[in-house]
Amino acid sequence: MTLFALAEELSIAMAPLHDHYGAWAVVTGASDGIGRAIARQLAADGLNLVLVARRRERLEALGAELSAGCGIEVRPLSIDLALPEGPERLLSATEELEVGLLVAAAGFGSAGRFLDADRESQLAMVDLNCRAVAALAHGFGQRLVARGRGALVLFSSLLAFQGVPLAANYAATKAYVQSLGEGLRHELAPAGVTVLVAAPGPVHTGFAARAAMRLNRAQQPEEVARETLAALARGGTVLPGVLPRLLGCLLRLLPRRARVRLMGSVMAGLVWPREP
Ligand SMILES: NC(=O)c1ccc[n+]([C@@H]2O[C@H](COP(=O)([O-])OP(=O)(O)OC[C@H]3O[C@@H](n4cnc5c(N)ncnc54)[C@H](OP(=O)(O)O)[C@@H]3O)[C@@H](O)[C@H]2O)c1
C-alpha cells in the first residue's frame, strides 16, 4: 500500500461515516439481527436509512425509534428480496436518493441433510443469498461508481471457505458471496468504491431459529456490527470476533478435504434436533 493510499484510508476511517458514505445508506435484513444492529450504528453516525426486510411492523418500529432518537430520515420498505422482482423494486424505490452505502445483510440458512430439506425453501435461499445480492451489488455498484465513492458490504460466513456437510446449500450460497465480493473489491477500487465482505461465525440472532440450529459461543449482533463497520474503510474480508478469526486461521492450515470433514462434525453438533 502506498503512503497516499494509507493516508486516504486513515482519513476515511477517522471521519464520521456520514461524511464519506452519506447521505443515505440502504440496509437489507434490517428487521432483525446483524442488519438491525448495523442500522442502529449507522443512524448514530447520522446517515439517513432505507430499511428493507419483509416484516413491515418491525421496520416501522425501528424507523420511528431511529428518526426520533438520532434525527435522521428513515424509509422502511417491506420487500421480499427472494422474489424475482424484489431487488428491482428496491432499486427503483431508491432511485432519487443519494445512496453512498449498501449493507446487504438479508439472508437465511438451514441445517440438516440437503435431500431432506424442502426444495422450494432451498431455492429461495439461493434467490435471496445469491441472486438478490448480485442484483443489488450490480445496481448500487453502478450508482456508487458514477458518484466516485461509497461502499458495498456483503455478508458471507465462516462456512463460506469450504463445503459444509449438513449446511451444503447455505455454505455454497455464502461461497458465492465471498467470491463475488473479493472480485468486485478489485474491480471497483479504482473508481473509489470500497467492497467489504463480512464472514461472521455464530451470532445470536433470528438466524439460528430459522435454520433449526443451536449455536454455542455465539457473538452478539452489536459486536459484529461494530467490527464490520470498523473495517469499512479498508474493505476486503473481515471475520468479526476473536474466536472466528482464530478458527479461520486454523482452518486455513488444513487441506480442503479435511476442512470439509471437520466442518461436517461441527455442524452435526449444531443441528437441532440432533442428527441421529
Ligand atoms: N447469525 C449467524 O450465526 C450468522 C453467521 C454467519 C453469517 N450470517 C449472515 O449474516 C446475515 C444476517 O443474518 P442474521 O444473523 O442477522 O439473521 P436474522 O436475525 O435471521 O436476520 C435476517 C434478516 O433478513 C431478512 N430477510 C429474510 N428473508 C428475507 C427476504 N426473503 N426478503 C427480505 N428480507 C429477508 C429478515 O427479515 P424478515 O424476516 O422481516 O424478512 C431479517 O431482517 C445473513 O446473510 C446471514 O447468512 C449469520
Short mmCIF file of C-alpha atoms and ligand atoms in Angstrom, two decimals, residues 29-35 52-55 79-82 104-108 128-129 155-158 170 174 200-207 210 215, ligand 1:
data_model
loop_
_atom_site.label_atom_id
_atom_site.label_comp_id
_atom_site.label_asym_id
_atom_site.label_seq_id
_atom_site.Cartn_x
_atom_site.Cartn_y
_atom_site.Cartn_z
CA GLY A 29 -32.24 -7.56 6.64
CA ALA A 30 -32.84 -4.55 8.90
CA SER A 31 -35.79 -6.04 10.82
CA ASP A 32 -33.58 -8.33 12.92
CA GLY A 33 -30.11 -9.46 13.96
CA ILE A 34 -26.98 -8.07 12.36
CA GLY A 35 -28.80 -5.81 9.86
CA VAL A 52 -35.51 -3.34 4.00
CA ALA A 53 -36.99 -6.71 5.03
CA ARG A 54 -40.40 -8.43 4.78
CA ARG A 55 -41.79 -7.63 8.28
CA ILE A 79 -39.91 -6.15 0.16
CA ASP A 80 -39.43 -9.88 -0.29
CA LEU A 81 -35.97 -9.92 -1.89
CA ALA A 82 -36.23 -13.63 -2.74
CA ALA A 104 -26.75 -6.46 2.14
CA ALA A 105 -27.43 -8.43 5.33
CA ALA A 106 -30.71 -10.18 4.38
CA GLY A 107 -30.11 -13.91 4.25
CA PHE A 108 -31.03 -17.21 5.81
CA LEU A 128 -32.11 -14.37 -1.52
CA ASN A 129 -28.50 -15.13 -0.60
CA PHE A 155 -22.37 -10.95 4.24
CA SER A 156 -20.76 -14.31 3.71
CA SER A 157 -19.95 -16.63 6.65
CA LEU A 158 -17.21 -18.64 8.29
CA TYR A 170 -26.16 -22.49 2.66
CA LYS A 174 -22.03 -17.92 1.09
CA PRO A 200 -19.11 -13.96 10.86
CA GLY A 201 -19.05 -17.11 12.95
CA PRO A 202 -22.11 -17.93 15.09
CA VAL A 203 -24.13 -14.85 16.10
CA HIS A 204 -27.16 -14.67 18.45
CA THR A 205 -29.91 -13.50 16.06
CA GLY A 206 -33.08 -14.85 14.47
CA PHE A 207 -30.84 -16.85 12.11
CA ARG A 210 -34.95 -20.14 11.15
CA LEU A 215 -25.47 -22.11 18.39
N1 LIG B 1 -26.33 -15.40 12.74
C1 LIG B 1 -25.30 -16.11 12.35
O1 LIG B 1 -24.83 -17.02 13.06
C2 LIG B 1 -24.63 -15.80 11.02
C3 LIG B 1 -23.36 -16.32 10.79
C4 LIG B 1 -22.72 -16.05 9.57
C5 LIG B 1 -23.36 -15.27 8.62
N2 LIG B 1 -24.60 -14.78 8.86
C6 LIG B 1 -25.22 -13.98 7.79
O2 LIG B 1 -25.46 -12.68 8.29
C7 LIG B 1 -26.59 -12.11 7.63
C8 LIG B 1 -27.57 -11.58 8.69
O3 LIG B 1 -28.09 -12.69 9.40
P1 LIG B 1 -28.69 -12.56 10.88
O4 LIG B 1 -27.89 -13.45 11.73
O5 LIG B 1 -28.85 -11.14 11.25
O6 LIG B 1 -30.10 -13.26 10.64
P2 LIG B 1 -31.57 -12.83 11.13
O7 LIG B 1 -31.56 -12.28 12.51
O8 LIG B 1 -32.44 -14.03 10.84
O9 LIG B 1 -31.94 -11.66 10.13
C9 LIG B 1 -32.14 -11.90 8.77
C10 LIG B 1 -32.75 -10.69 8.14
O10 LIG B 1 -33.01 -10.97 6.76
C11 LIG B 1 -34.37 -10.63 6.46
N3 LIG B 1 -34.91 -11.49 5.42
C12 LIG B 1 -35.04 -12.84 5.47
N4 LIG B 1 -35.63 -13.29 4.35
C13 LIG B 1 -35.88 -12.19 3.58
C14 LIG B 1 -36.49 -11.99 2.31
N5 LIG B 1 -36.97 -13.02 1.60
N6 LIG B 1 -36.56 -10.73 1.81
C15 LIG B 1 -36.09 -9.68 2.54
N7 LIG B 1 -35.50 -9.81 3.74
C16 LIG B 1 -35.42 -11.05 4.26
C17 LIG B 1 -35.10 -10.83 7.80
O11 LIG B 1 -36.27 -10.05 7.86
P3 LIG B 1 -37.76 -10.55 7.54
O12 LIG B 1 -37.93 -11.90 8.15
O13 LIG B 1 -38.58 -9.48 8.20
O14 LIG B 1 -37.88 -10.54 6.06
C18 LIG B 1 -34.07 -10.31 8.78
O15 LIG B 1 -34.17 -8.90 8.85
C19 LIG B 1 -27.19 -13.22 6.76
O16 LIG B 1 -26.78 -13.03 5.43
C20 LIG B 1 -26.58 -14.50 7.34
O17 LIG B 1 -26.46 -15.50 6.36
C21 LIG B 1 -25.25 -15.01 10.03
#
